[in-house]
mmCIF file of C-alpha atoms in Angstrom:
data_model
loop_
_atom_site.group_PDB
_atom_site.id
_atom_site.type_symbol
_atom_site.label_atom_id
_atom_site.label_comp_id
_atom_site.label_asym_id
_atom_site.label_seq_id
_atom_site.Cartn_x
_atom_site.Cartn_y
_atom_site.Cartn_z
ATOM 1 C CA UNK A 1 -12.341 -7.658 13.218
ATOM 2 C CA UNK A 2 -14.835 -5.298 12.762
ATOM 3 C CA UNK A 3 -16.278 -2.002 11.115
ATOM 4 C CA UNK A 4 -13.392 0.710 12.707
ATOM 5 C CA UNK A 5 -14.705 1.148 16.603
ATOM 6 C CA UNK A 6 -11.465 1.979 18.615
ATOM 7 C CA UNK A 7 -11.015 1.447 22.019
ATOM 8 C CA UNK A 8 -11.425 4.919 24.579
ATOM 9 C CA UNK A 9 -10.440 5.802 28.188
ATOM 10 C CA UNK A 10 -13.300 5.206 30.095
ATOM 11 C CA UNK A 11 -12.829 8.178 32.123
ATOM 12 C CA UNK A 12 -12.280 10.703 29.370
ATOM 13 C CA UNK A 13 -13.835 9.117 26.582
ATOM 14 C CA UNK A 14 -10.719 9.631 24.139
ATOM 15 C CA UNK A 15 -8.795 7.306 22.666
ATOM 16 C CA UNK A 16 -5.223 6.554 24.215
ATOM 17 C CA UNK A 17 -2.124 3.839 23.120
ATOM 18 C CA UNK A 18 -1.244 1.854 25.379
ATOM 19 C CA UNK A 19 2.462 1.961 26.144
ATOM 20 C CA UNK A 20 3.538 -0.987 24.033
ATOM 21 C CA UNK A 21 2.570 1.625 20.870
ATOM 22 C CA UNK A 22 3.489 4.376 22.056
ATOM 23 C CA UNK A 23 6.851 2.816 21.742
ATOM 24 C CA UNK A 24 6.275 1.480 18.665
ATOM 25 C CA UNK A 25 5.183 4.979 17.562
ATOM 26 C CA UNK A 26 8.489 6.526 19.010
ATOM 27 C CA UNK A 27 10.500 3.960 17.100
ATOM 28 C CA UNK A 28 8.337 4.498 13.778
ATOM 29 C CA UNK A 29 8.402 7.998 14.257
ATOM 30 C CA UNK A 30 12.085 8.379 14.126
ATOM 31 C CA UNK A 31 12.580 6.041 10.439
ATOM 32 C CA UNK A 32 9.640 8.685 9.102
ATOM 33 C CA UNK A 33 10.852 11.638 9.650
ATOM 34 C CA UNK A 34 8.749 14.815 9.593
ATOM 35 C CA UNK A 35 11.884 17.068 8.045
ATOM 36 C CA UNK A 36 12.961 15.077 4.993
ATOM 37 C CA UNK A 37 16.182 16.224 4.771
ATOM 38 C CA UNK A 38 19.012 14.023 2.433
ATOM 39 C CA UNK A 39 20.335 12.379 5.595
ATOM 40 C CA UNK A 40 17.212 11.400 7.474
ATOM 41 C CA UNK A 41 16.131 9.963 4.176
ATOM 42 C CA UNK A 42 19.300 8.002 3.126
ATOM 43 C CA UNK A 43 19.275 6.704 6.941
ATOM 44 C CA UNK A 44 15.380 5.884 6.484
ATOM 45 C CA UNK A 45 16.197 3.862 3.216
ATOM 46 C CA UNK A 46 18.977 2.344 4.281
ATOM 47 C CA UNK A 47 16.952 0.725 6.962
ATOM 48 C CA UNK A 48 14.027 -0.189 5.470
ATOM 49 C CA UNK A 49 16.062 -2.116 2.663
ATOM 50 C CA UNK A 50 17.992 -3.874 5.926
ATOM 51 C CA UNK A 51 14.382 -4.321 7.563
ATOM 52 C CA UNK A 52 13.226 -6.027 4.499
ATOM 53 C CA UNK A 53 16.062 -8.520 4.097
ATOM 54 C CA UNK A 54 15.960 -9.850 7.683
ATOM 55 C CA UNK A 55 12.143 -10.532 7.946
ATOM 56 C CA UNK A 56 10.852 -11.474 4.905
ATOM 57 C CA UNK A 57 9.506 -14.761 5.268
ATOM 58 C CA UNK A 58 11.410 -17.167 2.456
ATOM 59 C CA UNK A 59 10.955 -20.709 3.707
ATOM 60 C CA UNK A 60 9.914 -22.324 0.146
ATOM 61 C CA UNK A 61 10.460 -19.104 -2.452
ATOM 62 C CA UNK A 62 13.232 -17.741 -5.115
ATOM 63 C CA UNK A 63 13.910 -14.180 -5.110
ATOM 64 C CA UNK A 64 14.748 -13.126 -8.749
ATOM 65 C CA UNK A 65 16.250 -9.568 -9.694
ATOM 66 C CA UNK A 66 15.905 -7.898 -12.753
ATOM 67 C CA UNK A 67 15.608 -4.884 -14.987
ATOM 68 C CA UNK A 68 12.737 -3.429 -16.403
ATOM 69 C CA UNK A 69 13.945 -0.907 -18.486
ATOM 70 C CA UNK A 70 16.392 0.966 -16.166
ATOM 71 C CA UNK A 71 14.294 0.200 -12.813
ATOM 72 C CA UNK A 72 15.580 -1.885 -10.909
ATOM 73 C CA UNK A 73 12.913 -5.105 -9.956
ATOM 74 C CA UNK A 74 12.388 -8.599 -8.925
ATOM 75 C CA UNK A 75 9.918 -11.274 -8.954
ATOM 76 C CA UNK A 76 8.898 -13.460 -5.796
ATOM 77 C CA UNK A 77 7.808 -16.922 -6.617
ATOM 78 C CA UNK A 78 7.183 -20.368 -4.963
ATOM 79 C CA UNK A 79 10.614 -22.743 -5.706
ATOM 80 C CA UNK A 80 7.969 -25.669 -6.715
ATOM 81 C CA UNK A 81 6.416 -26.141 -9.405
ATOM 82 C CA UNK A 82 3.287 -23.777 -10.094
ATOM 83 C CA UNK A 83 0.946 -22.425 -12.551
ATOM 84 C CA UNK A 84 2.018 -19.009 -14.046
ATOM 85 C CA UNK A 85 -0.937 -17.655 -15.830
ATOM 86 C CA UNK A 86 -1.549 -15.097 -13.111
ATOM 87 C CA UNK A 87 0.952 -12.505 -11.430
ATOM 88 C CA UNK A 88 0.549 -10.061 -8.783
ATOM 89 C CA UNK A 89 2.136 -6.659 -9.519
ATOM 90 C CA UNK A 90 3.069 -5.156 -6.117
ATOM 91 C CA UNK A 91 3.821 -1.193 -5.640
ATOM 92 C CA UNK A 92 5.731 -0.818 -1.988
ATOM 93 C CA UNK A 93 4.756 2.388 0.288
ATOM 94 C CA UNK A 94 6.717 4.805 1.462
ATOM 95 C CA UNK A 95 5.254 7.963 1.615
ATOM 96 C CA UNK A 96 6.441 8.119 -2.320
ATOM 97 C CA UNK A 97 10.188 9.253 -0.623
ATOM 98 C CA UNK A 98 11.425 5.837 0.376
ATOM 99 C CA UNK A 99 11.307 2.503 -0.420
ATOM 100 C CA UNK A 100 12.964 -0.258 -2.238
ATOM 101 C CA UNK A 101 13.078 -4.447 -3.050
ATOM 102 C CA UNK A 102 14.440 -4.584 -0.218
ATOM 103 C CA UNK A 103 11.543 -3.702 1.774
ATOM 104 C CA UNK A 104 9.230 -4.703 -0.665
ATOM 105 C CA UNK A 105 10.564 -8.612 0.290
ATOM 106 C CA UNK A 106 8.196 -8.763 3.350
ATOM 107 C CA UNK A 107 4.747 -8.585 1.741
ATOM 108 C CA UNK A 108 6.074 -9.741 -1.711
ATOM 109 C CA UNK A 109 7.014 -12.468 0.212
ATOM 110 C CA UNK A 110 3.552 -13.201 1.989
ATOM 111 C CA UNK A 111 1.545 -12.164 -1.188
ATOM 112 C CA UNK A 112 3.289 -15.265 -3.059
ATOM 113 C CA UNK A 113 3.051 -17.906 -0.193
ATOM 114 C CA UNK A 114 -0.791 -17.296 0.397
ATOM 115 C CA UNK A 115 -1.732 -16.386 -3.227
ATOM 116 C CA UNK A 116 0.948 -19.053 -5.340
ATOM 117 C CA UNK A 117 0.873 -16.380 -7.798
ATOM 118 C CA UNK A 118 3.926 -14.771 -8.677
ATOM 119 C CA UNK A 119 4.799 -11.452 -7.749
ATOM 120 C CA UNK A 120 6.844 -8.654 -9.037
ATOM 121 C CA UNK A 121 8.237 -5.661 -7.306
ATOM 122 C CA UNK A 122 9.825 -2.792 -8.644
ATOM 123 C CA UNK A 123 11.611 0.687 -7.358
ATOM 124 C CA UNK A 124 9.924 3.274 -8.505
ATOM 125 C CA UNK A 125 12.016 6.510 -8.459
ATOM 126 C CA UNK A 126 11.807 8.557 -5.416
ATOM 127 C CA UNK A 127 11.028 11.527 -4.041
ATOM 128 C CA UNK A 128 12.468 14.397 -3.802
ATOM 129 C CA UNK A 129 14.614 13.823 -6.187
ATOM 130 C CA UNK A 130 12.582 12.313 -8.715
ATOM 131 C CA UNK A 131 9.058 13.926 -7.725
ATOM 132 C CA UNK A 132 5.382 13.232 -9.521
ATOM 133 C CA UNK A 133 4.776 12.735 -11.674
ATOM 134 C CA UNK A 134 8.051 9.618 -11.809
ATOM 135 C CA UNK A 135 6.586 7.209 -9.711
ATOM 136 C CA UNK A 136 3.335 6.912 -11.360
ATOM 137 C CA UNK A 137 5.041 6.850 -15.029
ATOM 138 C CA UNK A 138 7.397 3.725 -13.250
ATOM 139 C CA UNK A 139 4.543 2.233 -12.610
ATOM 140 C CA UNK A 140 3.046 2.605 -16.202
ATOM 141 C CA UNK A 141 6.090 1.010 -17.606
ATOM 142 C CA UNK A 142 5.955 -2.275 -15.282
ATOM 143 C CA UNK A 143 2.730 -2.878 -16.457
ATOM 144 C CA UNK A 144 3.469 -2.684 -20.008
ATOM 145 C CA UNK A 145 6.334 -4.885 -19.153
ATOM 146 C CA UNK A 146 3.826 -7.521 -18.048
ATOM 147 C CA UNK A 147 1.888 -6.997 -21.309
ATOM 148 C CA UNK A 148 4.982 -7.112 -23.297
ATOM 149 C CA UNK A 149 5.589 -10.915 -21.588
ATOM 150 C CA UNK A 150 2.066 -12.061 -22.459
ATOM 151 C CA UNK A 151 0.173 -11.703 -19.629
ATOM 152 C CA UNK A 152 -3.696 -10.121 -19.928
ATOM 153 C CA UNK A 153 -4.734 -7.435 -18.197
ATOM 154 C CA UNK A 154 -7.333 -9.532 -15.921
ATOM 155 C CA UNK A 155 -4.906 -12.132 -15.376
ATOM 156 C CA UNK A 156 -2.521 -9.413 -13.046
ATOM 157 C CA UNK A 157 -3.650 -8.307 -9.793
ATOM 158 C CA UNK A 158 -2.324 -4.705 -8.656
ATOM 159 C CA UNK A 159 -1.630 -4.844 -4.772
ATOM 160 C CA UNK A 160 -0.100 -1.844 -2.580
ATOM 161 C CA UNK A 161 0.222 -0.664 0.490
ATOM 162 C CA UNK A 162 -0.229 3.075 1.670
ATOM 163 C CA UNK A 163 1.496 5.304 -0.633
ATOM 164 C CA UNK A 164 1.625 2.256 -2.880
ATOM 165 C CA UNK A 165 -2.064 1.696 -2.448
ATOM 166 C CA UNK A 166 -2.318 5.519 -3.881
ATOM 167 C CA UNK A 167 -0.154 4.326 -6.499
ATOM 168 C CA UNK A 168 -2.118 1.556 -7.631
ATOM 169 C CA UNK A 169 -5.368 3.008 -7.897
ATOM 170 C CA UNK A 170 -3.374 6.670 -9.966
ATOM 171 C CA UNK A 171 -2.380 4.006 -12.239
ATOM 172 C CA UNK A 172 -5.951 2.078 -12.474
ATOM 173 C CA UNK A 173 -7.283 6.077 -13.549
ATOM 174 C CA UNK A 174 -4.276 6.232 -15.595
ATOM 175 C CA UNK A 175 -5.178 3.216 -17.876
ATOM 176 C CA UNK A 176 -8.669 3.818 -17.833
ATOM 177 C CA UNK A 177 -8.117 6.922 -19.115
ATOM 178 C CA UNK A 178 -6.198 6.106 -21.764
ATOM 179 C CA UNK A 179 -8.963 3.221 -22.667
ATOM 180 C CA UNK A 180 -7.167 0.237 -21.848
ATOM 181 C CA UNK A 181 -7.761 -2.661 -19.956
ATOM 182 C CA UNK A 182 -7.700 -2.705 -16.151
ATOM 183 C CA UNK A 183 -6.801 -5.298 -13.906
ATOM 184 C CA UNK A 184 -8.086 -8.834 -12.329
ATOM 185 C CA UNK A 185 -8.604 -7.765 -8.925
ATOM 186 C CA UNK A 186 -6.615 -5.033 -6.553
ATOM 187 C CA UNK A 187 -5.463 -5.597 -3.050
ATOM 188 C CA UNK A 188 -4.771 -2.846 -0.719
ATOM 189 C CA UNK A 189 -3.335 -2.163 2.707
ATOM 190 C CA UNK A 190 -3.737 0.768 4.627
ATOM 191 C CA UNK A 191 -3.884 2.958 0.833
ATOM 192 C CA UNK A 192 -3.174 6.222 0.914
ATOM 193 C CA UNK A 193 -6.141 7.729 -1.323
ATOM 194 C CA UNK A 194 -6.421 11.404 -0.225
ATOM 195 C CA UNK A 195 -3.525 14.065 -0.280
ATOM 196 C CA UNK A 196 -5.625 16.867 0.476
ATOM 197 C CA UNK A 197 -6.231 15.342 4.259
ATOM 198 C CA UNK A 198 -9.611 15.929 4.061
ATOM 199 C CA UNK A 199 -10.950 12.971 5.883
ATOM 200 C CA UNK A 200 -11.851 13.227 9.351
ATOM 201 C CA UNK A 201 -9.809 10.653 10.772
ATOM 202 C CA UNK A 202 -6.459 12.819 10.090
ATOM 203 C CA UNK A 203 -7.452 14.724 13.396
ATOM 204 C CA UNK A 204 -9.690 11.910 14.866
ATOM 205 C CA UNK A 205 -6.825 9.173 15.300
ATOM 206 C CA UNK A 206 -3.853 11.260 15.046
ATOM 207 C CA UNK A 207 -3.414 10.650 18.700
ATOM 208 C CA UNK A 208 -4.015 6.640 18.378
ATOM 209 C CA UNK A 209 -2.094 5.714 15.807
ATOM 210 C CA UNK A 210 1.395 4.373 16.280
ATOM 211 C CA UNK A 211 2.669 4.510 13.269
ATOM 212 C CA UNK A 212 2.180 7.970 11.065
ATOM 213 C CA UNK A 213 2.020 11.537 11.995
ATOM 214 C CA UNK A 214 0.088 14.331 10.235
ATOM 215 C CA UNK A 215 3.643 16.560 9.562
ATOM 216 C CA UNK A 216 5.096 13.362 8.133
ATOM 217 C CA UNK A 217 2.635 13.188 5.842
ATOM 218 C CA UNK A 218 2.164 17.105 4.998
ATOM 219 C CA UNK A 219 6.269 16.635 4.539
ATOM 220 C CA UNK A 220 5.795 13.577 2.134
ATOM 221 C CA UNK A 221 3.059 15.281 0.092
ATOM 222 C CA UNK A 222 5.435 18.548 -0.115
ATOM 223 C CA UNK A 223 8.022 16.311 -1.689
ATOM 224 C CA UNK A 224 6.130 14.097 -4.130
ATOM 225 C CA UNK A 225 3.775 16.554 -5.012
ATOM 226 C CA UNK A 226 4.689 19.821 -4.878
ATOM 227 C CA UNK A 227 2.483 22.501 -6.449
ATOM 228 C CA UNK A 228 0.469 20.101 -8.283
ATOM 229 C CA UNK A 229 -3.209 19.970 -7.947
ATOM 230 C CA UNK A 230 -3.754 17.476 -4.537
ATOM 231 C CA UNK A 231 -7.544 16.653 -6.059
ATOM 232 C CA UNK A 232 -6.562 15.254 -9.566
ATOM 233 C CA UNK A 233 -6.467 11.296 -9.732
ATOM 234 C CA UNK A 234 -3.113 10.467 -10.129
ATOM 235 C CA UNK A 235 -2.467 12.462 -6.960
ATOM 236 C CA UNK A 236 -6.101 11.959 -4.386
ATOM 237 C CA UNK A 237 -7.159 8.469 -6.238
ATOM 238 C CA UNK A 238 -10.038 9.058 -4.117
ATOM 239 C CA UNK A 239 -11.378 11.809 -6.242
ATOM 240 C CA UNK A 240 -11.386 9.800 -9.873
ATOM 241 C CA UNK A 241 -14.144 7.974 -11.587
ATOM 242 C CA UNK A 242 -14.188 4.195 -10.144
ATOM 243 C CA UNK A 243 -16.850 3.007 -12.557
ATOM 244 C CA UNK A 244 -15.642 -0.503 -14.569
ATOM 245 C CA UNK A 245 -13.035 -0.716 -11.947
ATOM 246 C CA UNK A 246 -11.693 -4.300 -10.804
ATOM 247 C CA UNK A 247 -13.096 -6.282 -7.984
ATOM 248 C CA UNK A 248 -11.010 -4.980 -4.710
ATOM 249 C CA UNK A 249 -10.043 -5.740 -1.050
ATOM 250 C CA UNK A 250 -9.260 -3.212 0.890
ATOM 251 C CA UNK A 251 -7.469 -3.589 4.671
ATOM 252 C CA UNK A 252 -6.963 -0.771 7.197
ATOM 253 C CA UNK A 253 -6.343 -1.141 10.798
ATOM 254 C CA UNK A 254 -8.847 0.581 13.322
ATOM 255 C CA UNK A 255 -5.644 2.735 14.717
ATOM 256 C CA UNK A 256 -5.031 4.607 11.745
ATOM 257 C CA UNK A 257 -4.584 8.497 10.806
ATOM 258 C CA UNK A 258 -5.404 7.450 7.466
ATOM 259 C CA UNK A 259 -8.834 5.316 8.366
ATOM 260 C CA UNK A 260 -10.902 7.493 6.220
ATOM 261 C CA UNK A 261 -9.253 7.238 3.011
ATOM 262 C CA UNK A 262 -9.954 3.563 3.160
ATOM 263 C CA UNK A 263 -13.429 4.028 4.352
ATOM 264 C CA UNK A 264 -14.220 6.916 2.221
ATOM 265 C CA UNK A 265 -12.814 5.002 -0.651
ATOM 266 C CA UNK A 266 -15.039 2.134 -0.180
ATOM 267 C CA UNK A 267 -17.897 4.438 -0.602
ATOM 268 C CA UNK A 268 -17.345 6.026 -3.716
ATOM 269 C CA UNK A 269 -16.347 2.272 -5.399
ATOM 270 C CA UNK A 270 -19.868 1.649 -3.965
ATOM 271 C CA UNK A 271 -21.212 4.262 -5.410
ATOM 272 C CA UNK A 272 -19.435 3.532 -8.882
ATOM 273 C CA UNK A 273 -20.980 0.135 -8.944
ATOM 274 C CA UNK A 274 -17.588 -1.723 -7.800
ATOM 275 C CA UNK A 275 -17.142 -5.006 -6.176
ATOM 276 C CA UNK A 276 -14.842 -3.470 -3.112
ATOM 277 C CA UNK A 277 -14.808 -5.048 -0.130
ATOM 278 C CA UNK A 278 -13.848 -3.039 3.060
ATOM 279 C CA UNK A 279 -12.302 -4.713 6.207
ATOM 280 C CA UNK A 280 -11.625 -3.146 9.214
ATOM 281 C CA UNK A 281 -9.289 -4.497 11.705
ATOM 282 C CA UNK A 282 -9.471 -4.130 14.897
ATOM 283 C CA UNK A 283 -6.446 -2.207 17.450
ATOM 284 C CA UNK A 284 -3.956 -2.641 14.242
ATOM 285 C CA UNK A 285 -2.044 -0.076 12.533
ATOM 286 C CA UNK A 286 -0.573 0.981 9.639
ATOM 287 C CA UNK A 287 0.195 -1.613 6.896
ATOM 288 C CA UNK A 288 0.328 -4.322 9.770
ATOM 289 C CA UNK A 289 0.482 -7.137 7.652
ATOM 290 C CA UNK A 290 3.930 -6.740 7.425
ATOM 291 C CA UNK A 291 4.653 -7.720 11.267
ATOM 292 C CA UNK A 292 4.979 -11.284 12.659
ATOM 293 C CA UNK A 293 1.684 -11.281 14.107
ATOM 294 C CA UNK A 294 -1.584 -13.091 14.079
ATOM 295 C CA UNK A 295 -4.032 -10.970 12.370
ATOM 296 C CA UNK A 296 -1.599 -10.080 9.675
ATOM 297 C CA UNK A 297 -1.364 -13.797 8.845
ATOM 298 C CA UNK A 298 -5.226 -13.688 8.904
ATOM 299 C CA UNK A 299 -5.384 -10.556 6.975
ATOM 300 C CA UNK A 300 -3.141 -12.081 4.057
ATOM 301 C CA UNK A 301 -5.132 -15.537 4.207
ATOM 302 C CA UNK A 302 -7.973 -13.019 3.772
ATOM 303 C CA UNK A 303 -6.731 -11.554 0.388
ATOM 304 C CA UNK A 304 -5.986 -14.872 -0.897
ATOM 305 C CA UNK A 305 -9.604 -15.655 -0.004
ATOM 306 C CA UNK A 306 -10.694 -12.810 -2.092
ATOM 307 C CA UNK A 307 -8.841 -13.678 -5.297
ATOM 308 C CA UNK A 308 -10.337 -17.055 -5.221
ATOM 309 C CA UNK A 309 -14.048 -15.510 -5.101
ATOM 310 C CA UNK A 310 -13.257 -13.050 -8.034
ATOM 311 C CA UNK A 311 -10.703 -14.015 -10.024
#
């Protein structure tokens, strides 16, 4: 691991996959489809809910649905006994189009084996048929589900990944703008902070990462946002005011079309006076803490880490 250097061709000094991505990327590619059309993303759904179910780790956890409310949700926790004062609230990625408990199993699933804390994950409605500002208004009423059942604000960590890292930090702005209490701690994984594509590494990495594609995401921000204004808060997190924001962790992989949000994020939590912790790892992709792979062991062991230092 370290701070974002990617590997380059020695003889033309630009970056390049190797083949074992660029078939990942293919495969990827065709689940995120850069035309969201009603088939593509029934198709994408139904797979990621299938996905979810097969390879989420459950040796020694209960998987309990619910209802929150209308949305649909369910809380991850360890089957032995284990203290309960703390709970991780976990908003799944997606692009804000797709999505479910299904796939939110896999890091729902890690979060409560390295953490012990209990997690819960919820479907927030999707676009385009339920576009912004839904999502962030699910999101809104989760957490005052978790205030409703007693927890405090500092005792719940807010964890996402990509568009459910934007999703976490829209509703952090959200709360603080309202003047109530924010968070322990957040967590997140390759978040998606910045729909205006500023950043430089949308064209920098476009042609090393494996895993997103700059139409995808143009066609994701089309859906969810729509004529909205791409530099408010609850839309480009990246853009709010981070000061008396929670202690954070943020992952991103060295491959990734979406490096600068993370990095530029970092900066402006800096700047705010934040505790936010930036690490950069190495050849890895997009939200790769969900695959069966070293560093995404590592990487969670790393965020449990981090709640033990802050919380």
């Amino acid at each position: 691991m370290n701070k974002g250097r990617y590997r380059t061709k020695k003889e033309s000094g630009e970056p390049r996959l190797d083949p074992a991505m660029r078939v990942l990327k293919a495969l990827h590619s065709a689940g995120t489809p850069d035309e969201l059309t009603a088939d593509e993303l029934e198709k994408q759904r139904r797979s990621q809910e299938v996905l979810g179910n097969l390879v989420a780790p459950m040796s020694g956890m209960v998987w309990e649905p619910t209802e929150i409310d209308g949305l649909a949700a369910a809380w991850m926790r360890l089957e032995r006994p284990h203290k309960r004062k703390r709970a991780i609230l976990y908003c799944h990625g997606g692009g804000y189009t797709s999505g479910n408990l299904g796939y939110s199993k896999v890091l729902a699933s890690k979060l409560t084996q390295r953490t012990g804390f209990d997690v819960l994950a919820f479907e927030y409605r999707l676009a385009p048929e339920f576009p912004y500002p839904a999502a962030l208004e699910d999101a809104e009423k989760v957490w005052n589900h978790l205030m409703y059942l007693g927890y405090g604000a500092k005792d719940i960590v807010i964890a996402g990944d990509s568009a459910g890292g934007n999703l976490a930090l829209a509703l952090c702005h959200r709360l603080k703008s309202a003047d109530r209490m924010l968070p322990g701690a957040m967590l997140l994984m390759s978040p998606w902070t910045d729909m205006t594509i500023s950043g430089p590494s949308y064209e920098q990495r476009q042609d090393i990462d494996p895993m997103l594609t700059l139409d995808y995401i143009k066609a994701v921000i089309r859906a969810y946002a729509g004529d909205n204004d791409l530099v408010s808060a609850s839309l480009s997190p990246l853009f709010g005011d981070f000061n008396g924001f929670p202690p954070t962790l943020i992952q991103v992989g060295s491959h990734e079309i979406l490096y600068s949000d993370s990095e530029r994020l970092r900066d402006r939590m800096l700047e705010a006076g934040v505790s936010c912790r930036l690490e950069v790892w190495e050849d890895m992709w997009h939200v790769f803490q969900m695959f069966p792979i070293k560093k995404a062991s590592n990487a969670m062991d790393s965020m449990a880490h981090f709640l033990l230092e802050e919380l």
